[in-house]
Amino acid sequence: LAARGAFCAASTHLEPLKGFAATDPRARNASVEFDAERLEPTFRLVYDRPGQSYALAIGARLGLPPALIATAQAHRTTQGRALQALLARLDARDRQDAERAALMERREVETAGLLTRAQEEREAARAKARETVARARTDAARLLSDVRRAVNEEWERLKESDRTREHLERSRKRLLAESQRVSDPLTEEDVGYRAGPPAPGDHVQIAHLALTGEVMTVEGASATVRAGALTVKVPLQALRVIERPSVAAAPSRAAVPSRRDVRGPEKAGVAPEIRLIGRTSDEARDLLEKYLDDAFLAGLPTVRIVHGKGTGTLRRVVHELLAAHPLVAEHRPGAPREGGDGATVAQLTVGT
């Protein structure tokens, strides 16, 4: 049918046909997901995964005699039982991946919630700081008004004295300058903030202290700031560099990433050998286990694992995995033409 270009949908339990669909680019496996614990379908279609039969498991749950179930199991081929074990492991791996994905999604939602609350708290703190600064400016303006009134009264009483008049004149000028600083403060619209870390000489705002001042020194992650008669040492992250507003182009929005096409893995032939040289033990174990699964589905009877000689650690890891793997019938060191002690040849259960 494939050679004639026919379009065909086949429902089967034949393992060779499943292996053909797994390795030939003209065919593709698909199965309906089945909950092995509850023994009921989930009705979710899974592509590139051959299905497996749960008839015996369902029969046992329905009360068929154990001897009958055992007899039926005995009639299954070694390849069929190995494929059943492989598919069971793949299903378990998929469930673990789904659980990890659900956990990551929950953590992302929790993180987003924490970020939202942090932003709300930051805005509330900024609003409170603005209110505190406005109240302080009002109080300062009132105080200067009282002081100016008192000085004017004192001036009227002591205007005959030249020395006193000169002294009060200087006081009046100082008070006028201070009054100008309070009565004409920088508003929120007047102030701009420069991105980047502060440097000595920069004018900065210390938001949590409702102060502005000049950076004297920067040491590591903190800076020394002089705000009037007060000198404080604060973290750099608590400072915002102040600059007068200037006409600048509005920052462009970051481009929204376009949605990518989601495609399944491409079909590819399975090589008769795998090279693990340079891998760690954990990496080699994961790669080899996946390779054995793929080689079994591709119908390879024998595979070669190239692990090198080195300290012998990779060779020991490979031999331990092959000895316990259900898809491996036997394994042996490589012959001289196969890589000698630097390689291991494994015979799979395909066709046995």
Coordinates of C-alpha atoms in Angstrom, one line a residue:
L1 CA 0.0 0.0 0.0
A2 CA 2.8 2.4 0.8
A3 CA 4.6 1.6 -2.4
R4 CA 1.4 2.4 -4.3
G5 CA 1.0 5.7 -2.5
A6 CA -2.3 4.7 -0.8
F7 CA -3.6 6.6 2.1
C8 CA -4.5 4.1 4.8
A9 CA -5.5 4.2 8.5
A10 CA -4.9 0.8 10.2
S11 CA -5.9 -0.3 13.6
T12 CA -3.8 -3.3 14.7
H13 CA -2.0 -5.0 17.6
L14 CA 0.8 -6.4 15.3
E15 CA 4.2 -5.3 16.7
P16 CA 6.0 -5.5 13.3
L17 CA 3.5 -3.1 11.8
K18 CA 4.0 -0.7 14.8
G19 CA 7.8 -0.9 14.3
F20 CA 7.3 -0.1 10.6
A21 CA 5.3 3.0 11.4
A22 CA 8.0 4.1 13.9
T23 CA 10.9 3.9 11.5
D24 CA 9.5 4.5 8.0
P25 CA 8.8 8.1 7.0
R26 CA 5.8 7.1 5.0
A27 CA 3.9 6.0 8.1
R28 CA 3.1 7.4 11.6
N29 CA 2.0 5.8 14.8
A30 CA -0.9 7.1 16.9
S31 CA -2.8 5.8 19.8
V32 CA -5.6 6.7 22.3
E33 CA -4.1 7.4 25.7
F34 CA -5.2 4.8 28.3
D35 CA -5.1 5.2 32.1
A36 CA -3.3 2.0 33.2
E37 CA -4.2 2.4 36.8
R38 CA -7.9 3.0 36.3
L39 CA -8.0 0.8 33.1
E40 CA -10.1 3.3 31.2
P41 CA -9.3 5.5 28.1
T42 CA -8.7 9.2 28.5
F43 CA -9.8 9.8 24.9
R44 CA -6.7 11.9 24.2
L45 CA -5.0 11.1 20.8
V46 CA -1.2 10.7 21.1
Y47 CA 0.8 10.9 17.9
D48 CA 4.1 9.0 17.3
R49 CA 3.3 6.5 20.1
P50 CA 2.2 2.9 19.3
G51 CA -0.7 1.7 21.5
Q52 CA -0.7 -1.4 23.6
S53 CA -3.4 -3.9 24.5
Y54 CA -4.9 -4.0 28.0
A55 CA -7.2 -6.9 27.2
L56 CA -5.6 -9.3 29.7
A57 CA -5.5 -6.7 32.4
I58 CA -9.1 -5.8 31.9
G59 CA -10.0 -9.5 31.8
A60 CA -8.3 -10.1 35.1
R61 CA -10.2 -7.3 36.7
L62 CA -13.5 -8.7 35.3
G63 CA -12.8 -12.0 37.1
L64 CA -11.3 -14.3 34.4
P65 CA -9.4 -17.2 36.0
P66 CA -5.7 -16.4 36.7
A67 CA -4.7 -19.7 35.0
L68 CA -6.4 -18.5 31.8
I69 CA -4.7 -15.1 32.0
A70 CA -1.3 -16.8 32.5
T71 CA -1.9 -19.1 29.5
A72 CA -2.7 -16.2 27.3
Q73 CA 0.4 -14.3 28.5
A74 CA 2.5 -17.4 27.6
H75 CA 1.3 -17.3 24.0
R76 CA 2.7 -13.8 23.5
T77 CA 6.1 -13.5 21.8
T78 CA 9.2 -12.3 23.6
Q79 CA 9.2 -9.3 21.3
G80 CA 5.6 -8.5 22.1
R81 CA 6.3 -8.7 25.9
A82 CA 9.4 -6.5 25.5
L83 CA 7.4 -3.9 23.4
Q84 CA 4.7 -4.0 26.1
A85 CA 7.3 -3.2 28.8
L86 CA 8.8 -0.4 26.6
L87 CA 5.4 1.2 26.1
A88 CA 4.7 1.0 29.8
R89 CA 7.9 2.8 30.6
L90 CA 7.2 5.5 28.0
D91 CA 3.7 6.0 29.4
A92 CA 5.2 6.4 32.9
R93 CA 7.7 8.9 31.6
D94 CA 4.9 10.9 29.9
R95 CA 3.0 11.0 33.2
Q96 CA 6.1 12.2 35.0
D97 CA 6.6 14.9 32.4
A98 CA 3.0 16.0 32.6
E99 CA 3.3 16.2 36.4
R100 CA 6.5 18.3 36.2
A101 CA 4.8 20.6 33.6
A102 CA 1.8 21.1 35.9
L103 CA 4.1 21.8 38.8
M104 CA 6.0 24.4 36.7
E105 CA 2.7 26.0 35.6
R106 CA 1.6 26.3 39.3
R107 CA 4.9 27.8 40.2
E108 CA 4.6 30.3 37.4
V109 CA 1.2 31.3 38.5
E110 CA 2.4 31.7 42.1
T111 CA 5.4 33.8 40.9
A112 CA 3.2 36.0 38.9
G113 CA 1.0 36.6 41.9
L114 CA 4.0 37.4 44.1
L115 CA 5.2 39.8 41.4
T116 CA 1.9 41.6 41.2
R117 CA 1.7 42.0 44.9
A118 CA 5.3 43.3 45.0
Q119 CA 4.4 45.9 42.3
E120 CA 1.3 46.9 44.2
E121 CA 3.3 47.3 47.4
R122 CA 5.9 49.4 45.5
E123 CA 3.3 51.7 44.1
A124 CA 1.7 52.1 47.5
A125 CA 5.2 53.0 49.0
R126 CA 5.8 55.5 46.3
A127 CA 2.4 57.1 46.9
K128 CA 3.1 57.3 50.6
A129 CA 6.5 58.8 49.9
R130 CA 5.0 61.5 47.7
E131 CA 2.4 62.3 50.3
T132 CA 5.1 62.5 53.0
V133 CA 7.3 64.8 50.8
A134 CA 4.3 67.1 50.0
R135 CA 3.3 67.3 53.7
A136 CA 6.9 68.1 54.6
R137 CA 7.1 70.9 52.0
T138 CA 3.8 72.4 53.3
D139 CA 5.1 72.3 56.9
A140 CA 8.4 73.8 55.8
A141 CA 6.7 76.6 53.9
R142 CA 4.5 77.4 56.9
L143 CA 7.5 77.5 59.2
L144 CA 9.4 79.8 56.9
S145 CA 6.4 82.1 56.7
D146 CA 6.3 82.3 60.4
V147 CA 10.0 83.0 60.6
R148 CA 9.8 85.7 57.9
R149 CA 7.0 87.4 59.8
A150 CA 9.0 87.3 63.0
V151 CA 12.0 88.8 61.4
N152 CA 10.0 91.6 59.8
E153 CA 8.5 92.5 63.1
E154 CA 12.0 92.5 64.6
W155 CA 13.2 94.6 61.7
E156 CA 10.5 97.2 62.4
R157 CA 11.6 97.4 66.0
L158 CA 15.3 97.6 65.4
K159 CA 15.6 99.5 62.1
E160 CA 17.4 102.4 63.8
S161 CA 20.4 100.3 64.5
D162 CA 22.7 100.0 61.4
R163 CA 24.5 96.9 62.7
T164 CA 21.3 95.3 63.6
R165 CA 19.8 96.4 60.3
E166 CA 22.7 94.8 58.3
H167 CA 22.4 91.6 60.4
L168 CA 18.7 91.4 59.8
E169 CA 19.1 92.2 56.1
R170 CA 21.5 89.2 55.7
S171 CA 19.0 87.1 57.6
R172 CA 16.2 88.3 55.4
K173 CA 18.1 87.3 52.3
R174 CA 18.9 83.9 53.6
L175 CA 15.3 83.3 54.6
L176 CA 14.2 84.5 51.2
A177 CA 16.5 82.0 49.5
E178 CA 15.2 79.2 51.7
S179 CA 11.7 80.3 51.1
Q180 CA 12.2 80.1 47.3
R181 CA 13.5 76.5 47.6
V182 CA 10.4 75.4 49.4
S183 CA 7.8 77.5 47.5
D184 CA 9.2 76.4 44.1
P185 CA 10.1 72.8 44.6
L186 CA 10.6 70.3 41.8
T187 CA 7.3 68.6 41.0
E188 CA 7.0 65.0 40.0
E189 CA 6.6 66.2 36.4
D190 CA 9.8 68.3 36.6
V191 CA 12.0 65.4 37.7
G192 CA 13.4 62.8 35.3
Y193 CA 15.3 59.7 36.2
R194 CA 18.3 58.3 34.4
A195 CA 18.8 54.6 33.9
G196 CA 22.0 53.0 35.1
P197 CA 23.9 53.0 38.4
P198 CA 24.8 56.3 40.1
A199 CA 28.3 57.8 40.0
P200 CA 30.0 60.4 42.4
G201 CA 28.5 63.8 41.7
D202 CA 25.1 62.5 40.6
H203 CA 21.9 63.9 42.3
V204 CA 19.8 61.0 43.5
Q205 CA 16.6 60.3 45.2
I206 CA 16.4 57.9 48.2
A207 CA 12.8 56.9 47.9
H208 CA 12.4 55.0 51.2
L209 CA 13.9 57.9 53.2
A210 CA 12.1 60.6 51.1
L211 CA 15.4 62.4 50.7
T212 CA 17.4 63.8 47.7
G213 CA 21.1 64.4 47.8
E214 CA 24.4 64.1 46.0
V215 CA 26.5 60.9 45.7
M216 CA 29.9 61.4 47.4
T217 CA 31.4 57.9 46.9
V218 CA 30.4 54.5 45.5
E219 CA 31.8 51.4 47.1
G220 CA 30.7 48.0 45.8
A221 CA 26.9 47.7 46.1
S222 CA 26.4 50.8 48.2
A223 CA 26.9 54.6 48.0
T224 CA 27.5 57.4 50.4
V225 CA 25.0 60.2 49.8
R226 CA 25.0 63.7 51.3
A227 CA 21.5 65.2 51.8
G228 CA 21.9 68.6 53.3
A229 CA 23.5 68.2 56.7
L230 CA 22.8 64.5 56.7
T231 CA 25.2 61.9 55.2
V232 CA 23.9 58.3 54.8
K233 CA 25.1 55.1 53.3
V234 CA 22.5 53.3 51.2
P235 CA 22.3 50.3 48.7
L236 CA 22.7 51.3 45.1
Q237 CA 19.4 49.6 44.3
A238 CA 17.6 52.1 46.6
L239 CA 18.8 55.1 44.5
R240 CA 17.3 56.8 41.5
V241 CA 19.5 59.2 39.5
I242 CA 17.8 62.5 39.0
E243 CA 18.0 64.5 35.8
R244 CA 16.1 67.4 34.4
P245 CA 13.6 66.3 31.7
S246 CA 14.7 66.4 28.1
V247 CA 12.9 65.8 24.9
A248 CA 13.6 62.2 24.0
A249 CA 12.1 59.6 21.9
A250 CA 9.8 57.3 23.7
P251 CA 11.2 53.9 24.2
S252 CA 9.9 51.5 21.7
R253 CA 8.0 48.6 22.8
A254 CA 9.7 45.3 22.7
A255 CA 8.5 43.3 19.8
V256 CA 6.0 40.6 20.8
P257 CA 7.5 37.2 19.8
S258 CA 5.6 35.6 17.1
R259 CA 4.0 32.3 17.7
R260 CA 6.1 29.5 16.4
D261 CA 4.8 26.5 14.6
V262 CA 4.7 23.5 16.7
R263 CA 5.8 20.4 14.9
G264 CA 6.6 16.9 16.0
P265 CA 10.0 15.3 15.7
E266 CA 11.2 14.4 12.2
K267 CA 11.6 10.8 11.2
A268 CA 15.2 9.7 11.2
G269 CA 16.9 6.4 10.8
V270 CA 18.5 4.9 13.9
A271 CA 22.3 4.4 13.6
P272 CA 23.7 1.0 14.6
E273 CA 26.0 2.5 17.2
I274 CA 26.1 5.3 19.7
R275 CA 29.2 7.3 20.9
L276 CA 29.3 8.2 24.6
I277 CA 32.9 9.4 24.9
G278 CA 33.2 12.6 26.9
R279 CA 29.8 12.2 28.5
T280 CA 29.2 12.1 32.3
S281 CA 27.8 8.9 33.8
D282 CA 24.3 10.4 34.1
E283 CA 24.3 11.7 30.6
A284 CA 25.6 8.4 29.2
R285 CA 22.9 6.5 31.1
D286 CA 20.1 8.7 29.8
L287 CA 21.4 8.7 26.2
L288 CA 21.9 5.0 26.1
E289 CA 18.5 4.1 27.5
K290 CA 16.7 6.3 24.9
Y291 CA 19.0 4.9 22.2
L292 CA 18.1 1.3 23.1
D293 CA 14.4 2.1 23.0
D294 CA 14.8 3.7 19.5
A295 CA 16.9 0.8 18.3
F296 CA 14.4 -1.8 19.4
L297 CA 11.5 0.1 17.7
A298 CA 13.7 0.3 14.5
G299 CA 14.2 -3.5 14.6
L300 CA 18.0 -3.4 15.0
P301 CA 19.2 -6.8 16.2
T302 CA 22.6 -5.7 17.3
V303 CA 24.0 -2.3 18.4
R304 CA 27.5 -1.0 19.3
I305 CA 28.1 1.3 22.2
V306 CA 31.4 3.3 22.0
H307 CA 32.4 4.4 25.5
G308 CA 36.2 4.5 25.1
K309 CA 38.8 3.0 27.5
G310 CA 39.8 5.9 29.8
T311 CA 39.3 5.2 33.5
G312 CA 36.7 2.5 32.8
T313 CA 33.8 4.4 34.5
L314 CA 31.7 4.7 31.3
R315 CA 32.3 1.1 30.5
R316 CA 31.1 0.0 33.9
V317 CA 28.0 2.2 33.7
V318 CA 27.2 0.8 30.2
H319 CA 27.6 -2.8 31.3
E320 CA 25.4 -2.3 34.4
L321 CA 22.7 -0.7 32.3
L322 CA 22.8 -3.4 29.6
A323 CA 22.8 -6.2 32.2
A324 CA 19.5 -4.9 33.7
H325 CA 17.8 -3.7 30.6
P326 CA 14.7 -5.8 29.5
L327 CA 15.4 -5.1 25.8
V328 CA 19.0 -6.5 25.8
A329 CA 19.4 -10.3 25.4
E330 CA 23.1 -10.3 25.9
H331 CA 26.2 -8.1 25.6
R332 CA 29.9 -8.6 25.1
P333 CA 33.2 -6.5 24.8
G334 CA 33.9 -5.4 21.2
A335 CA 36.2 -7.4 19.0
P336 CA 39.4 -5.7 17.9
R337 CA 37.8 -4.6 14.6
E338 CA 34.8 -3.4 16.7
G339 CA 36.8 -1.1 19.0
G340 CA 38.1 -3.7 21.5
D341 CA 37.8 -2.7 25.2
G342 CA 36.6 0.8 24.1
A343 CA 33.3 -0.5 22.8
T344 CA 30.5 -2.9 23.8
V345 CA 28.2 -4.9 21.5
A346 CA 24.7 -5.6 22.6
Q347 CA 22.2 -8.0 21.1
L348 CA 18.6 -6.9 21.4
T349 CA 15.5 -9.1 21.9
V350 CA 14.2 -8.2 18.4
G351 CA 13.2 -11.4 16.7
T352 CA 14.1 -13.7 19.6

